[in-house]
Coordinates of C-alpha atoms in Angstrom, one line a residue:
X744 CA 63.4 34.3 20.1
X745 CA 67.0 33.2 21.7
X746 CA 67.3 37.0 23.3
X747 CA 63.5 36.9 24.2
X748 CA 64.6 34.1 26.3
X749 CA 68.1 35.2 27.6
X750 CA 66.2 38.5 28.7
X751 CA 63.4 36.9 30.7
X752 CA 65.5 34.5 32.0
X753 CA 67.6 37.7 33.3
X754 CA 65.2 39.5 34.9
X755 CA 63.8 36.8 36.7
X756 CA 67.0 36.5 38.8
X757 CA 65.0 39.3 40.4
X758 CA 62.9 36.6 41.5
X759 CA 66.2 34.2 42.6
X760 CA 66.9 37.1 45.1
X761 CA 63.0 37.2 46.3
X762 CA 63.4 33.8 47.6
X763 CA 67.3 33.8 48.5
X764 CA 66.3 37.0 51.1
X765 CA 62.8 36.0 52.1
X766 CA 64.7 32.3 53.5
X767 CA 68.0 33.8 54.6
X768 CA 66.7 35.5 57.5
X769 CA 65.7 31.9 59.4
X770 CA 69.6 31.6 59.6
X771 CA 70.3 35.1 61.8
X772 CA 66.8 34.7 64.2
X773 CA 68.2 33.2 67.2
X774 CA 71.2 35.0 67.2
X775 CA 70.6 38.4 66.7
X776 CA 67.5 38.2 69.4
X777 CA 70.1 37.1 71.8
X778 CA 72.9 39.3 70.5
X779 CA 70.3 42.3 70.5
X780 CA 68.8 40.9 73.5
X781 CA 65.2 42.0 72.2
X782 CA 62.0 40.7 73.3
X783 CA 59.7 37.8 71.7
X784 CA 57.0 40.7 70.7
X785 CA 59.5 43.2 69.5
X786 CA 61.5 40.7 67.8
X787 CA 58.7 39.2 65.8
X788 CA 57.2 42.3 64.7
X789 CA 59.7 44.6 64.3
X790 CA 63.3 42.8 63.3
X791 CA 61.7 39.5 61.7
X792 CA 59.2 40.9 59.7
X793 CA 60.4 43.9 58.8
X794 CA 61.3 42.6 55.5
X795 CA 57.5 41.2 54.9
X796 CA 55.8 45.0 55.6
X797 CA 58.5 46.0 53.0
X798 CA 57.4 43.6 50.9
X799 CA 53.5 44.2 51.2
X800 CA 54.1 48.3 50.5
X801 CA 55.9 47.5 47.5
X802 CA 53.7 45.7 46.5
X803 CA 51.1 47.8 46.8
X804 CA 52.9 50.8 45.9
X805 CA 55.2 49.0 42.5
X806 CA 52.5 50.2 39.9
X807 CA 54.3 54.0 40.4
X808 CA 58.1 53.3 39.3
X809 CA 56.9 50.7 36.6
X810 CA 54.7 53.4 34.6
X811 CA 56.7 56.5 35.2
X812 CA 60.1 55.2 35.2
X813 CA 59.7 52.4 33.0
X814 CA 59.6 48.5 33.4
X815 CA 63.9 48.5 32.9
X816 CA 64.7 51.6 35.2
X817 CA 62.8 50.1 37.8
X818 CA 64.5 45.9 37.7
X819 CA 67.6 48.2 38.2
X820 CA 66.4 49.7 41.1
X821 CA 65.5 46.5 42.3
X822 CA 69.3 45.5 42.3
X823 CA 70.5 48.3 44.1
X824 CA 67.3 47.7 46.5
X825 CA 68.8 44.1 47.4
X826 CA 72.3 44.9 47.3
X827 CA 71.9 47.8 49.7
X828 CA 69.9 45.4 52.1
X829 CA 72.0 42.5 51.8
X830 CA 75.3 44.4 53.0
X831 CA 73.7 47.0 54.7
X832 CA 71.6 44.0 57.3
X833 CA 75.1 42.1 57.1
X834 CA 77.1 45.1 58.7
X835 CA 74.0 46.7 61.1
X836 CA 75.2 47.4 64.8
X837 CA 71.8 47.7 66.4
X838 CA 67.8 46.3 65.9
X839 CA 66.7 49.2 64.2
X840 CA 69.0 50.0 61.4
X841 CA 68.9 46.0 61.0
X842 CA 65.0 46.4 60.4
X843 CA 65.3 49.4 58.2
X844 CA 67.7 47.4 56.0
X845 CA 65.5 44.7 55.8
X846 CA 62.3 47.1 55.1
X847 CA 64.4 47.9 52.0
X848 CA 65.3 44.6 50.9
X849 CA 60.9 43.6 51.1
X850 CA 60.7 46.7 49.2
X851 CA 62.7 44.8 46.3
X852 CA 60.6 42.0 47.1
X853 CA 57.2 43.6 46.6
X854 CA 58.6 45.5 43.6
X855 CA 59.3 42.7 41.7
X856 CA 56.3 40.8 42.0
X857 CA 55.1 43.5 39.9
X858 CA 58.0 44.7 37.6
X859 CA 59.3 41.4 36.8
X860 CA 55.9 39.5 35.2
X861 CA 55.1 42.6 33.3
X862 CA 58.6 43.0 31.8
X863 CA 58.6 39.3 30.8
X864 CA 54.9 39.2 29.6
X865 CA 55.2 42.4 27.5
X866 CA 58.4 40.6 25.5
X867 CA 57.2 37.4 25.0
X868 CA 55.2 35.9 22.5
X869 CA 52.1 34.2 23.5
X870 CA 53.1 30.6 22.7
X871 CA 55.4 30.7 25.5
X872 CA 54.8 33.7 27.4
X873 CA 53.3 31.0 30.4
X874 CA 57.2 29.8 30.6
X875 CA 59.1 32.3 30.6
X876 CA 56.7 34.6 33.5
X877 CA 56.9 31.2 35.7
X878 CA 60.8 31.1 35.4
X879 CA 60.0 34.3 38.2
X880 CA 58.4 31.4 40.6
X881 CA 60.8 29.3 39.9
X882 CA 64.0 31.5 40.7
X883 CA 61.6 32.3 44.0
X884 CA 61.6 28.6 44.7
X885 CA 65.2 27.9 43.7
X886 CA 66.2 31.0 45.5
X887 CA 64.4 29.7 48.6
X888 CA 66.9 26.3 48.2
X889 CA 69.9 28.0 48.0
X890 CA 69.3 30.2 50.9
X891 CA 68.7 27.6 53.3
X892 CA 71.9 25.8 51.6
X893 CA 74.0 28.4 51.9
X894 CA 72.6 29.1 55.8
X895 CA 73.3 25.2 56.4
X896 CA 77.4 25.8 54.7
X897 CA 78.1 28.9 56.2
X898 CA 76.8 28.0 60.1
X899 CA 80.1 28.5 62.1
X900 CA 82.4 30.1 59.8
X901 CA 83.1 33.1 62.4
X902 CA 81.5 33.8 66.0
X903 CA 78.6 35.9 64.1
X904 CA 78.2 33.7 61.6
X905 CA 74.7 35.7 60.8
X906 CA 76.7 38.7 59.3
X907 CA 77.6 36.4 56.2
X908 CA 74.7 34.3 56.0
X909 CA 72.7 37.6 55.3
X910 CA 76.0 39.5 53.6
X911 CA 76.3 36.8 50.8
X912 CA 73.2 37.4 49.1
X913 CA 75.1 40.6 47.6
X914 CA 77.2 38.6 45.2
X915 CA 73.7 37.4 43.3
X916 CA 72.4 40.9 43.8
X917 CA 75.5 42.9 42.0
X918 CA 75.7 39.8 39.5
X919 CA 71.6 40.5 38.8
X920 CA 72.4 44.5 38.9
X921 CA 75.1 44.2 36.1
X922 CA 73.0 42.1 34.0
X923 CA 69.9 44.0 34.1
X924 CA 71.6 47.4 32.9
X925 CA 72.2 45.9 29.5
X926 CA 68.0 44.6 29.1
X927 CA 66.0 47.0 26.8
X928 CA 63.4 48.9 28.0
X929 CA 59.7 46.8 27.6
X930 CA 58.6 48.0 23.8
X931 CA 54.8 48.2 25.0
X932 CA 56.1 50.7 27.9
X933 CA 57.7 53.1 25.3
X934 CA 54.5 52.9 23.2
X935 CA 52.4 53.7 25.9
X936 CA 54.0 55.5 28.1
X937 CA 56.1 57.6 25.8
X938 CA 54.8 57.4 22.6
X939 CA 58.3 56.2 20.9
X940 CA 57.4 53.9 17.7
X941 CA 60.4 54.4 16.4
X942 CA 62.4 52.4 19.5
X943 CA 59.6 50.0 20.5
X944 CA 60.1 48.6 16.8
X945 CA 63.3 48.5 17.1
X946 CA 63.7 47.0 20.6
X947 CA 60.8 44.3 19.1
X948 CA 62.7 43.2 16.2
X949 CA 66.3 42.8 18.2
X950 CA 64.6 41.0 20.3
X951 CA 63.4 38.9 16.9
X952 CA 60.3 38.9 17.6
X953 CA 57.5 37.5 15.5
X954 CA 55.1 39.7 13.3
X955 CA 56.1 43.2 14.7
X956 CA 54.1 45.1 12.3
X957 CA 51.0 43.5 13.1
X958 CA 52.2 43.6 17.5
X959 CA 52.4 47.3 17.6
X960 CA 49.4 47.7 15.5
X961 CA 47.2 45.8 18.0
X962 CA 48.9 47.7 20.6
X963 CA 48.1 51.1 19.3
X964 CA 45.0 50.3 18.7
X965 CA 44.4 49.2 22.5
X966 CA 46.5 52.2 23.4
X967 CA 44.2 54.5 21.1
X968 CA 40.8 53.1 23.1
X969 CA 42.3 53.6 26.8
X970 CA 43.8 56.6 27.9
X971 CA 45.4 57.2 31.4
X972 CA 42.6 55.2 33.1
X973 CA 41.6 54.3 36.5
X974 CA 41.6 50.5 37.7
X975 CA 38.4 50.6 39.2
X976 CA 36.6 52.0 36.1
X977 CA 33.4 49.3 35.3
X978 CA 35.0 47.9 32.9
X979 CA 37.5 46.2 34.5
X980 CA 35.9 45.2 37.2
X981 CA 36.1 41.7 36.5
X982 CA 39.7 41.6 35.7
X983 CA 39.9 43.2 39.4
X984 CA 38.1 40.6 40.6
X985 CA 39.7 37.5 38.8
X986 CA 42.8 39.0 40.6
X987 CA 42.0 39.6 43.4
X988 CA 40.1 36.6 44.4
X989 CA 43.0 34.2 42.8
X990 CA 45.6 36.2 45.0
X991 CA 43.5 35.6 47.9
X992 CA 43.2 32.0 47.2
X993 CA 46.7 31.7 47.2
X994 CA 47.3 32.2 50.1
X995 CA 43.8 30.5 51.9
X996 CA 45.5 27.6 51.1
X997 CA 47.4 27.7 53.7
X998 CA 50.8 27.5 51.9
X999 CA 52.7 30.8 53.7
X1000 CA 51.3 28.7 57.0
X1001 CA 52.9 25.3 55.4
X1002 CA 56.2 27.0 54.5
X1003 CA 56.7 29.1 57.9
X1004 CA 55.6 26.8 60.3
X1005 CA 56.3 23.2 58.7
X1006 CA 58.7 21.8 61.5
X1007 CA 55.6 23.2 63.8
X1008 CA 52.9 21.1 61.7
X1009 CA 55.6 18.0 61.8
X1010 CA 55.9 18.3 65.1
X1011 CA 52.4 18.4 66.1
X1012 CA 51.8 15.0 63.9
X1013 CA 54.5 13.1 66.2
X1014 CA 58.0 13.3 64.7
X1015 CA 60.8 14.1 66.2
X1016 CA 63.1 16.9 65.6
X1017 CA 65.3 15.4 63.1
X1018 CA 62.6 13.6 61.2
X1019 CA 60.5 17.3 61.3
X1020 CA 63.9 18.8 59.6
X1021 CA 64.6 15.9 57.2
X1022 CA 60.4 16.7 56.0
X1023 CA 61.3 19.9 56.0
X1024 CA 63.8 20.2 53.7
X1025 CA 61.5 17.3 51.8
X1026 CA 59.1 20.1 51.0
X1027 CA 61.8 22.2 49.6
X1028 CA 63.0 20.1 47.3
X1029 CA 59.1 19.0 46.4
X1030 CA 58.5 22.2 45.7
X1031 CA 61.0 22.7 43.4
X1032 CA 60.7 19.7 41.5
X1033 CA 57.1 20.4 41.0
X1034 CA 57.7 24.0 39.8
X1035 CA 59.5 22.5 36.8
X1036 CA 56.5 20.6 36.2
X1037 CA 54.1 23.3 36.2
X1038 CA 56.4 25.8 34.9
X1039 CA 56.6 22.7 31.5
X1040 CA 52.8 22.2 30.9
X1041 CA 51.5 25.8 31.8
X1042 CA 51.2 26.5 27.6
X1043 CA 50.6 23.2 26.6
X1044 CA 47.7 22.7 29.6
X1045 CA 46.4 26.0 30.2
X1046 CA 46.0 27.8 33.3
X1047 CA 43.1 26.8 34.1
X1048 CA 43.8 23.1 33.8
X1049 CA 46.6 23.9 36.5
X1050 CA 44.3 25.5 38.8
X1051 CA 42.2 22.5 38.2
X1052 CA 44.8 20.2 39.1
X1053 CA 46.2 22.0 42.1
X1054 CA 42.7 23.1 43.3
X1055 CA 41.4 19.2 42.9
X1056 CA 45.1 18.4 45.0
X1057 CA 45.2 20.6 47.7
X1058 CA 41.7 19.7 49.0
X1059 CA 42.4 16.1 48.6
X1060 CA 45.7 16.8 50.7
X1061 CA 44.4 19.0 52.9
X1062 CA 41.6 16.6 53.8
X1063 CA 43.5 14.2 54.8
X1064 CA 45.6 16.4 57.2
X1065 CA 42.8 17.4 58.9
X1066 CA 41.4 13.9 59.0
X1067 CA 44.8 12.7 60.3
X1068 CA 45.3 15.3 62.9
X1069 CA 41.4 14.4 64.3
X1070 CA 42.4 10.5 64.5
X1071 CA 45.7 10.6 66.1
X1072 CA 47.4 8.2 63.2
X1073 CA 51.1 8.3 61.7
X1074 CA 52.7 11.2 61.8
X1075 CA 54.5 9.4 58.0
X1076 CA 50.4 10.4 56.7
X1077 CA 50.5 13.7 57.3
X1078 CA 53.9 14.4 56.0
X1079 CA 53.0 12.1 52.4
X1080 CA 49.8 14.7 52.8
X1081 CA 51.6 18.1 52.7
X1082 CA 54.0 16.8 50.3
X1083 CA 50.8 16.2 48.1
X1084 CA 49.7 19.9 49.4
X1085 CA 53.1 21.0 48.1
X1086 CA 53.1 19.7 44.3
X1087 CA 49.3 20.6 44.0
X1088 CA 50.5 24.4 45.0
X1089 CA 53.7 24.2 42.7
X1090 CA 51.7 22.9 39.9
X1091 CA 48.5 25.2 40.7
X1092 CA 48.9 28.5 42.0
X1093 CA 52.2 28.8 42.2
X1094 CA 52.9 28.2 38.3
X1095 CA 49.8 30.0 37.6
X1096 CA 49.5 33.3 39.8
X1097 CA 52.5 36.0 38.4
X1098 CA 51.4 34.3 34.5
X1099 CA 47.5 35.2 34.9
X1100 CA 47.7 38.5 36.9
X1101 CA 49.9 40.0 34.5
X1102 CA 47.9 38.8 31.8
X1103 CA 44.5 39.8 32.5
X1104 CA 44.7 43.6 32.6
X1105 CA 45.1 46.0 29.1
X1106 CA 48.0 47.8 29.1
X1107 CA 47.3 50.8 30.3
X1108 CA 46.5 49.7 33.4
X1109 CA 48.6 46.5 33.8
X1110 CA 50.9 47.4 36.7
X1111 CA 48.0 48.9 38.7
X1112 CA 46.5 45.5 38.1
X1113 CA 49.3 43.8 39.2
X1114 CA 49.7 45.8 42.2
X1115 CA 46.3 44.9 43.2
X1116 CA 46.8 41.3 43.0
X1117 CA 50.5 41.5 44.5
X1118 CA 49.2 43.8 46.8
X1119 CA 46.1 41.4 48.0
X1120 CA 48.7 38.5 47.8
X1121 CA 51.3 39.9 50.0
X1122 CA 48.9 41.5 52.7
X1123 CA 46.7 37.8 53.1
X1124 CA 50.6 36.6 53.7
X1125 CA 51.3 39.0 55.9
X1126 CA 47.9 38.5 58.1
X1127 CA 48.7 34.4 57.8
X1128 CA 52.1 35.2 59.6
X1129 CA 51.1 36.9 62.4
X1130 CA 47.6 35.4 63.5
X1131 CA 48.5 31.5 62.7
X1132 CA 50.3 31.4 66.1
X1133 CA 47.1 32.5 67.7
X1134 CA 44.9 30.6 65.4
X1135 CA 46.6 27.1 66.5
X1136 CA 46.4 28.1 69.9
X1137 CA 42.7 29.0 69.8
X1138 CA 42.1 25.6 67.8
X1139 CA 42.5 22.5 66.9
X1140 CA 45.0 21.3 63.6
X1141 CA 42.3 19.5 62.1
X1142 CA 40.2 22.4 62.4
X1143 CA 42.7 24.5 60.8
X1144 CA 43.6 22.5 57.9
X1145 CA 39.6 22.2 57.7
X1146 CA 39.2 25.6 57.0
X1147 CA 41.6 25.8 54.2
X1148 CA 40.2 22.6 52.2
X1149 CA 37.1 24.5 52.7
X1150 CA 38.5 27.4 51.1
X1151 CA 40.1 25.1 48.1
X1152 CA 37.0 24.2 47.4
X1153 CA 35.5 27.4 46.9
X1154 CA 38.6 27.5 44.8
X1155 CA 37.5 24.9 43.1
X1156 CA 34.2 26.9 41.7
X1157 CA 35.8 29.8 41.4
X1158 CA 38.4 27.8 38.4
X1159 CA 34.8 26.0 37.1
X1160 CA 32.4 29.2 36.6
X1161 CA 34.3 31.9 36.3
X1162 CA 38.3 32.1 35.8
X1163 CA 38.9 32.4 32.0
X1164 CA 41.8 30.6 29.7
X1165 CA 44.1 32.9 28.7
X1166 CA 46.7 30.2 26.9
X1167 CA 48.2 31.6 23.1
X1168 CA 46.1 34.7 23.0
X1169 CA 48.3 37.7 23.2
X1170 CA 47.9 40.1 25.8
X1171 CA 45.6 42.7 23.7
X1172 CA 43.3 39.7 23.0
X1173 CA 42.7 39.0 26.2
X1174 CA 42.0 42.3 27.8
X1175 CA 39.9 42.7 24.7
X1176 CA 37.7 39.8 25.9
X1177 CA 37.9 40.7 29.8
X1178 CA 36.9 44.2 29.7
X1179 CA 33.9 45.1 28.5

């Protein structure tokens, strides 16, 4: 049990360096617009979110390495994906090699939204597989910390102070790339994917896993009623669904909006810009905190007692925004409101999304699964990004934030009627029950 642990705990560094590269860029965006002396348009959608489109076809494109090079070959690749980004961005002499550095660092990103959950949910046990897949969101949420931390240290050092900001995040990456190497391949993979009983035992039982006998049984068995299958076959259309419409979700919430723009949002409610970066750097620090505690009850709760509570939170918090923003009051509501919005998601959603996706699918189509969910995930994200500035223009805050607690609550019915617990049953169980 100790190595099942160490291992998942190891890969979901991957998820450290998710959140350390998707934060660290805020650090190098004034300066290398004026050092590049690029315009507002091409420096939003070309330099700034180079990484995000990156992230969105890696996403969408993850399921290929993870079944035809395995679940360990491709966390490598993930390393080298970071580390080439993170020095290769650090050194880059003009806009567009700077870009295509970044590309390849989403590409990481994207990647392991996929490669990471599956490893970790095909190793664990199902009494604590919940933990162990949410140590990926919280490494993303820690990451996110330490990026901004190390930004905040580093400001000044030398005249382009941007080069290191970006260039550090290669020491986590090679210390991530070096640990990874030594993880065994995923013992479902090699059953599935290459047949090999012989090492998926023995992979299962040094990682001292419980009733391995009776685990690769149920696992041939699946294996032996599922080919090479398509996704979109009718019997899994409601897995498809389940992940889709909870990836969506996430981000209807609002929370890629909250997390971009929140010195925007504290801004509009009347602070000033101290008090908008103090309640800034609140949220980061909510978030984390509140990861823990999601990340601590998701297998003693459930999932869907999570999405309960974060569903039944973010439209009480999100309410009150838009209510705020309508009357003109204290600028000190709104910010107690989104810190509300900000535990409800960490709790929620957040705990919840990378345990359930990679849950609800059999195995042999598990990463095509996840790709649809990542891949539904990362390209609501992207579309938040870009059209919020043009949303907030074209209406009121209190109208925005009114549309999202109208889309929590849809949440809300989708948790009641039709999203299933999947808490302590293993993962053949529960595609068992979900695809028929």
């Amino acid at each position: 049990m100790n190595k099942i642990v160490y291992w998942s705990l190891t890969v979901a560094i991957a998820g450290f360096l998710f959140g350390f590269d998707t934060a660290v860029i805020s650090g190098a965006d004034q300066s290398i617009q004026a050092l590049w002396d690029t315009t507002p348009l091409f420096h939003g959608l070309f330099v700034m979110s180079s990484a995000l489109w990156g992230t969105v076809i890696g996403a969408l494109m993850g399921n290929w390495p993870c079944d035809r090079l395995g679940r360990k070959k491709t966390l490598v690749l993930i390393g080298v994906l970071y580390l080439l980004s993170a020095i290769g961005s650090a050194l880059a002499q003009d806009p567009y090699t700077f870009a295509t550095l970044r590309f390849i660092g989403g590409l990481g990103v994207g990647v392991s939204s996929i490669a990471v959950p599956a490893y970790i949910s095909e190793i664990a046990p199902a009494k604590i597989r919940g933990r162990l897949v949410a140590t990926y969101q919280f490494q993303i949420v820690f990451g996110i910390l330490i990026a901004f931390l190390s930004n905040y240290l580093l400001s000044g050092v030398i005249v382009d102070d941007w080069r290191v900001m970006l260039g550090v995040e290669a020491v986590p990456a090679l210390i991530y790339f070096l640990m990874v190497l030594k993880a065994p391949e995923s013992p479902r993979w090699l059953l599935l994917h290459r047949d090999d009983e012989a090492r998926a035992r023995q992979v299962f039982s040094a990682l001292q896993s419980e009733d391995v006998e009776q685990t690769i049984s149920a696992i041939k068995a699946d294996k032996a009623g599922r080919k090479r299958e398509s996704l979109f076959k009718p019997e899994f259309r409601f897995p498809v669904l389940l992940a889709f419409l909870l990836a969506a979700f996430n981000q209807l919430s609002g929370i890629n909006f909250i997390i971009y723009y929140a010195p925007r949002v504290f801004d509009m409610a009347g602070l000033d810009g101290s008090a908008a970066l103090l309640s800034t750097a609140g949220v980061g620090l909510v978030n984390l905190v509140f990861t823990m505690v999601g990340l601590s009850l998701i297998d003693r709760l459930g999932r869907k007692s999570l999405m309960y509570i974060g569903s039944i939170g973010y439209i009480l918090s999100l309410a009150t925004v838009s209510w705020a923003f309508s009357s003109q009051v204290s600028g000190t509501i709104v910010v107690g409101a989104v810190f509300v919005f900000i535990a409800s998601h960490a709790v929620g959603q957040g705990a919840v999304i990378w345990v359930f996706i990679a849950e609800i699918f059999p195995n042999s189509v598990r990463s095509k699964g996840q790709s649809l969910g990542s891949g539904t995930h990362w390209v609501f994200a992207a579309l938040i990004a870009l059209l919020m500035p043009q949303v907030l223009a074209a209406f009121s805050a209190s109208q925005v934030f009114a549309f999202f607690t109208f889309a929590m609550f849809l949440q809300l019915i989708f948790v009641r009627f039709m999203m299933p617990e999947t808490k302590g049953k293993t993962l053949e169980d529960v595609s068992a029950a979900l695809s028929k």
